[in-house]
PDB file of C-alpha atoms in Angstrom:
ATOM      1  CA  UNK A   1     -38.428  11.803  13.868  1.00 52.00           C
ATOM      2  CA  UNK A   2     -39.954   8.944  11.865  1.00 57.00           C
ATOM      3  CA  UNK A   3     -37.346   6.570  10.515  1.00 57.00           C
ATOM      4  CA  UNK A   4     -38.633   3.931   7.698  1.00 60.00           C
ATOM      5  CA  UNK A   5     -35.842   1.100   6.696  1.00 62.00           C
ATOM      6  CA  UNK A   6     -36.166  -1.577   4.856  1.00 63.00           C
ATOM      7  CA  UNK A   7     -36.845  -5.260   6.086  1.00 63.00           C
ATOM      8  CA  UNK A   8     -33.217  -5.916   4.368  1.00 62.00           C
ATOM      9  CA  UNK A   9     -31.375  -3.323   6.757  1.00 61.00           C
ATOM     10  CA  UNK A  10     -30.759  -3.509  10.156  1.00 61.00           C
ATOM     11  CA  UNK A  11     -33.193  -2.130  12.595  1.00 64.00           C
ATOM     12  CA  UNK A  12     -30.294  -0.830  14.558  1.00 69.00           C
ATOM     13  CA  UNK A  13     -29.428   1.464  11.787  1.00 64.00           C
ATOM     14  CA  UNK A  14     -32.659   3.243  12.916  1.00 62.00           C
ATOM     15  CA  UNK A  15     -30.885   4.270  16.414  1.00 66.00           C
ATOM     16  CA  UNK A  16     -28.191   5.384  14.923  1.00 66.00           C
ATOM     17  CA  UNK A  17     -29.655   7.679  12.420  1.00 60.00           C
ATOM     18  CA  UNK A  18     -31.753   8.828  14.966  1.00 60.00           C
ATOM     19  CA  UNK A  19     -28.689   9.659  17.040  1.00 59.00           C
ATOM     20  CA  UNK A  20     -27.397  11.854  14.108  1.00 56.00           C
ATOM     21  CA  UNK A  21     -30.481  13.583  13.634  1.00 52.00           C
ATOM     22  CA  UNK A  22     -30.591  11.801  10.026  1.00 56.00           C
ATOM     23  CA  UNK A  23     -33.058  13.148   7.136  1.00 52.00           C
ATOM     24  CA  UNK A  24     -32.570  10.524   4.860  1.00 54.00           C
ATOM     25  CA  UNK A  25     -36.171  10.836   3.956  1.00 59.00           C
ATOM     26  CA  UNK A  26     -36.097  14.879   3.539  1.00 64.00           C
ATOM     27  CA  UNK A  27     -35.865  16.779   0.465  1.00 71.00           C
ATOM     28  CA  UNK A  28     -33.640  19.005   2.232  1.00 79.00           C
ATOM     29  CA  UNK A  29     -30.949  16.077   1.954  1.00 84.00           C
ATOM     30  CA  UNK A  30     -31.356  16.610  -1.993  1.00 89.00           C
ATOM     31  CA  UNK A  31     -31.078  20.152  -1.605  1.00 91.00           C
ATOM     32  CA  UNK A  32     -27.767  20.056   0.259  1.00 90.00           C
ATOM     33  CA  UNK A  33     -26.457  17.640  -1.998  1.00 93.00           C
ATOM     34  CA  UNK A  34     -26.653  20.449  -4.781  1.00 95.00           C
ATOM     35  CA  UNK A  35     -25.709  23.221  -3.156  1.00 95.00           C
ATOM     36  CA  UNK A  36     -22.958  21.809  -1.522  1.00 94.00           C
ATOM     37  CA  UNK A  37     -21.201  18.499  -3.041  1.00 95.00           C
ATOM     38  CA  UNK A  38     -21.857  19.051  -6.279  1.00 96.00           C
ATOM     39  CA  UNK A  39     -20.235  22.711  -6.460  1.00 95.00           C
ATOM     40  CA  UNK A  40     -17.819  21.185  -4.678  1.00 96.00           C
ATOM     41  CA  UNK A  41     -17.049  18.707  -7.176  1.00 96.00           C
ATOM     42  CA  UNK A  42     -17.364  21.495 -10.524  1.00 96.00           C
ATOM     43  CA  UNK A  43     -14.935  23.492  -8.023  1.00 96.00           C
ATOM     44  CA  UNK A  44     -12.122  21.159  -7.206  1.00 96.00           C
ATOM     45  CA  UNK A  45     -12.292  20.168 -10.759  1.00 95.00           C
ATOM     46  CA  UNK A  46     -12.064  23.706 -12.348  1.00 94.00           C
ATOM     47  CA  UNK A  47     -15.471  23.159 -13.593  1.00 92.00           C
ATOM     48  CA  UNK A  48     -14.027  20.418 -15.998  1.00 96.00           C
ATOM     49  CA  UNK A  49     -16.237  17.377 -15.009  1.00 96.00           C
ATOM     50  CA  UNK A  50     -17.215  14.868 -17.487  1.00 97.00           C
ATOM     51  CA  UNK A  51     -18.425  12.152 -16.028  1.00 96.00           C
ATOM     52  CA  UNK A  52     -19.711  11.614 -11.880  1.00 97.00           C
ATOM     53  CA  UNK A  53     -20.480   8.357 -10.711  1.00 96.00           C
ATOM     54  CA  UNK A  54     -23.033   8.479  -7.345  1.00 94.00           C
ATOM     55  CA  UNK A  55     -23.604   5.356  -4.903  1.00 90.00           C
ATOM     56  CA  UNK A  56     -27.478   4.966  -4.526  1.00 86.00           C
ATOM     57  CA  UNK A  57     -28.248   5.201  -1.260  1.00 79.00           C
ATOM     58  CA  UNK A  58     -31.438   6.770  -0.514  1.00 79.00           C
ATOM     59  CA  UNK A  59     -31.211   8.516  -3.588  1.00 86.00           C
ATOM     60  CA  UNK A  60     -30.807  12.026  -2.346  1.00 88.00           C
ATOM     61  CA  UNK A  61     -26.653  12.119  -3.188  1.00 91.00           C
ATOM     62  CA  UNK A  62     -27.882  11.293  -6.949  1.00 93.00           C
ATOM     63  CA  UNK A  63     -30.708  13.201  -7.224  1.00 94.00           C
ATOM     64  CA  UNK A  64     -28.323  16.614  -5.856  1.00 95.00           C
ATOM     65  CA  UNK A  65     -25.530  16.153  -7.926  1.00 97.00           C
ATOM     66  CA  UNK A  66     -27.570  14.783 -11.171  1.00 97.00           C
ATOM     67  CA  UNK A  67     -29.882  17.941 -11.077  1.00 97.00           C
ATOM     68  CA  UNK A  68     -26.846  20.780 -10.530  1.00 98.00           C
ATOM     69  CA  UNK A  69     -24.866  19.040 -13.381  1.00 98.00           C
ATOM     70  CA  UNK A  70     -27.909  19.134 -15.413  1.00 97.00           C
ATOM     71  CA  UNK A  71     -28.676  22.710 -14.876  1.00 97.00           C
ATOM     72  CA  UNK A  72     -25.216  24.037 -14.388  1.00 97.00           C
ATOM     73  CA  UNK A  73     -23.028  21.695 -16.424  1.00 97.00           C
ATOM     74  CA  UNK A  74     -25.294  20.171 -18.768  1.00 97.00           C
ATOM     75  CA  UNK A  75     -22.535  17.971 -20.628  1.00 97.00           C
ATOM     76  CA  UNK A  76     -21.299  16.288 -18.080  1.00 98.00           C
ATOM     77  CA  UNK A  77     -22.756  12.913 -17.332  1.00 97.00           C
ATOM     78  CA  UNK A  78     -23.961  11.226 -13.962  1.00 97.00           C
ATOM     79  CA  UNK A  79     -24.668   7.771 -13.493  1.00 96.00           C
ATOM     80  CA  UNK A  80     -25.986   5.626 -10.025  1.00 93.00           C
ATOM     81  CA  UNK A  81     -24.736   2.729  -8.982  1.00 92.00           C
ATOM     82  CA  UNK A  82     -26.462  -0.114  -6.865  1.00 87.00           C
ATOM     83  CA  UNK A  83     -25.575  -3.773  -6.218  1.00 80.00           C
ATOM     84  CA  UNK A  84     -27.518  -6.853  -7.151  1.00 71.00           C
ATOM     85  CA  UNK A  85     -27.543 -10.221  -4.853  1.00 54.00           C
ATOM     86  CA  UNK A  86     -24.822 -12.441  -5.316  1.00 43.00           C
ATOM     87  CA  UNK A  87     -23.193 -14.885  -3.509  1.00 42.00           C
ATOM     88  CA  UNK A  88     -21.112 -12.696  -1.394  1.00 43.00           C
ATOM     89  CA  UNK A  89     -23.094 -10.605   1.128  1.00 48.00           C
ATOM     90  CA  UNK A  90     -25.042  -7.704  -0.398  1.00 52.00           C
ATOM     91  CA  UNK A  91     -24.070  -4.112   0.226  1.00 55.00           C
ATOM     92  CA  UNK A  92     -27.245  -3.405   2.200  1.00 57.00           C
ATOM     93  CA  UNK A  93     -27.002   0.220   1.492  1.00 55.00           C
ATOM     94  CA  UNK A  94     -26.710   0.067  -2.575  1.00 50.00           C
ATOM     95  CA  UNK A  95     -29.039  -3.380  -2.995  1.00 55.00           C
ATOM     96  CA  UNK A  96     -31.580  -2.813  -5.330  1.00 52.00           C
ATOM     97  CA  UNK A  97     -34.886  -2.147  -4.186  1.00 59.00           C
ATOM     98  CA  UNK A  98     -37.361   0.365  -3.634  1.00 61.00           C
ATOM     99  CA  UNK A  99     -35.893   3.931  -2.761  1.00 66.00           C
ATOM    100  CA  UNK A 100     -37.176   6.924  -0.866  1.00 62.00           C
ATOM    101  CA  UNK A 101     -40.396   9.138  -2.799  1.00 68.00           C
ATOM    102  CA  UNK A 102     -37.680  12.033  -2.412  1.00 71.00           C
ATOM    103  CA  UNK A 103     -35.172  10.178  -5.317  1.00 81.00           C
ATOM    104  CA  UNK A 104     -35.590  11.617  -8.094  1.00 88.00           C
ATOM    105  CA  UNK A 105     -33.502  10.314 -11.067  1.00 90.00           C
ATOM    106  CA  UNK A 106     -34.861  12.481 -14.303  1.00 93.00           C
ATOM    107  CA  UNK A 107     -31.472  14.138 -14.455  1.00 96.00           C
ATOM    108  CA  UNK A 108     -29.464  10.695 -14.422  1.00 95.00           C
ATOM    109  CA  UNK A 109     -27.689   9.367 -17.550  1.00 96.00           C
ATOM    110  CA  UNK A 110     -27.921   5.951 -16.533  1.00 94.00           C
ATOM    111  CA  UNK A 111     -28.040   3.139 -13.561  1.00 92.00           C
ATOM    112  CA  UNK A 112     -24.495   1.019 -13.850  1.00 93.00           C
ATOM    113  CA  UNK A 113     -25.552  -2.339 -11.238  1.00 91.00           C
ATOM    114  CA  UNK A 114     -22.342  -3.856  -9.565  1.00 92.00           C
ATOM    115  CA  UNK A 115     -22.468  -7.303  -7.866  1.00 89.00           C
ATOM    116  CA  UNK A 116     -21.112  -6.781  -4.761  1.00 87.00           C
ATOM    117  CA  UNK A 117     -18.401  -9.283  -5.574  1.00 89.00           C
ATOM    118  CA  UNK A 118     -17.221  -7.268  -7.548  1.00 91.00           C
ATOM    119  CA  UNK A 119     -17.555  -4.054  -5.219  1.00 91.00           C
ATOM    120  CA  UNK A 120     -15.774  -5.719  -2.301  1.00 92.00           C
ATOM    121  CA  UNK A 121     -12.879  -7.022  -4.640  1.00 95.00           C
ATOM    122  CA  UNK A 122     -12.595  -3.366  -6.090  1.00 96.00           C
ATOM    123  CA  UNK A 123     -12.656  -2.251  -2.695  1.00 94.00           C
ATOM    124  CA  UNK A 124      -9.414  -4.743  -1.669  1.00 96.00           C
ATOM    125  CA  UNK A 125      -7.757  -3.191  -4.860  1.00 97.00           C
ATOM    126  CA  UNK A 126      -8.161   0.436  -3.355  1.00 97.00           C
ATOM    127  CA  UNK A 127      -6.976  -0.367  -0.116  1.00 95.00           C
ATOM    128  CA  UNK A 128      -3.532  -2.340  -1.384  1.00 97.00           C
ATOM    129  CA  UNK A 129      -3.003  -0.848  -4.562  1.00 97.00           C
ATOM    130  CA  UNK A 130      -4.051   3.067  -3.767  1.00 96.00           C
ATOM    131  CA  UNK A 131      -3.525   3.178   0.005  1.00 96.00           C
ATOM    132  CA  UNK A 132      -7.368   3.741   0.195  1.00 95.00           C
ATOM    133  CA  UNK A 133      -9.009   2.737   3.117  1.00 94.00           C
ATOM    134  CA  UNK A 134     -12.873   3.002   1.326  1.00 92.00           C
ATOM    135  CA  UNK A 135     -16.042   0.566   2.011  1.00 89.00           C
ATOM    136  CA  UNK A 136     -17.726  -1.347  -0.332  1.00 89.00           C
ATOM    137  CA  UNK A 137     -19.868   1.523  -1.865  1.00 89.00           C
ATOM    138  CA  UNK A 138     -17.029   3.113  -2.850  1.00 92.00           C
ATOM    139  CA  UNK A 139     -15.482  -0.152  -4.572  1.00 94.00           C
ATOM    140  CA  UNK A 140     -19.377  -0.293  -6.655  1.00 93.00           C
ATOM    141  CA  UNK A 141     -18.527   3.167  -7.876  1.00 95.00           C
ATOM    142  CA  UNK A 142     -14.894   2.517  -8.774  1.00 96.00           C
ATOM    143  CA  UNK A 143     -16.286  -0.502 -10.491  1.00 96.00           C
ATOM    144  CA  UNK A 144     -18.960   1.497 -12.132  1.00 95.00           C
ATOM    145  CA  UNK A 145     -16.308   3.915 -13.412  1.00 95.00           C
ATOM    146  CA  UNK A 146     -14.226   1.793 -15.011  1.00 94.00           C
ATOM    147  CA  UNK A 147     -16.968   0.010 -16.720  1.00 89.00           C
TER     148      UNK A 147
END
C-alpha cells in the first residue's frame, strides 16, 4: 500500500492509515461514499434533503455524496468545506491545498472556507451547548451551515 501525505500532515498519520488498511487515494472510497452515506442521508431524511454540507478531506466524502444528490436528488444542494491558516492551529485535515486526483467536485454547489478559529469555537459551542462531543471538522461544517 502506497500512502502519499502532505508535507503539512504528520508522517505518523501514514502508520496509522496503513494500520486500517486506508484507501484514501482509491476511487473505491468515492464509490462507497455514494452507495452508502449518501442513501443513508436521503433515507434518514425521508428523501427530503435540501442542503448537505461535506468536510474536505481527501475529497472522496464530497465527491460520493455530491454525485448521488446530483443524479438522484438533483435539487438538493452540496457544498465542501475547508479551513484557511489563521492564527489558531490549522485543521490539518480540511487546510486548503492540493487534494487527491480521485476528488472530483463537478457535482458541488459551492466551496464555503472556515478559519479554523472559527471551526474550533463552533466546535466548543457543540460540545456545551448540544452535548456534542465533535472535532474541529465538524465545527467547519456547522460553521459552513449556518453561513
Amino acid at each position: 500500500c502506497i500512502i502519499v501525505t502532505p508535507d503539512r500532515q504528520s508522517h505518523d498519520i501514514a502508520d496509522v492509515l496503513t494500520a486500517l488498511d486506508a484507501q484514501n487515494l482509491s476511487g473505491a472510497n468515492a464509490l462507497t461514499h455514494y452507495e452508502t452515506t449518501a442513501s443513508e442521508i436521503a433515507t434518514a431524511l425521508k428523501d427530503k434533503v435540501d442542503i448537505v454540507v461535506v468536510p474536505v478531506r481527501t475529497g472522496a466524502a464530497l465527491t460520493g455524496i455530491s454525485k448521488y444528490f446530483k443524479q438522484h436528488h438533483p435539487s438538493t444542494k452540496v457544498y465542501g468545506v475547508r479551513s484557511h491558516d489563521s492564527a489558531y492551529p490549522s485543521i490539518p485535515e480540511l487546510s486548503t491545498g492540493d487534494l487527491p486526483s480521485v476528488a472530483d467536485f463537478s457535482d458541488v454547489t459551492g466551496m464555503e472556507v472556515v478559519c479554523a478559529k472559527e471551526a474550533f469555537l463552533m466546535t466548543r459551542r457543540l460540545i456545551r451547548e448540544e452535548g456534542l462531543m465533535v472535532g474541529p471538522s465538524s465545527g467547519a461544517a456547522t460553521c459552513a451551515a449556518l453561513k
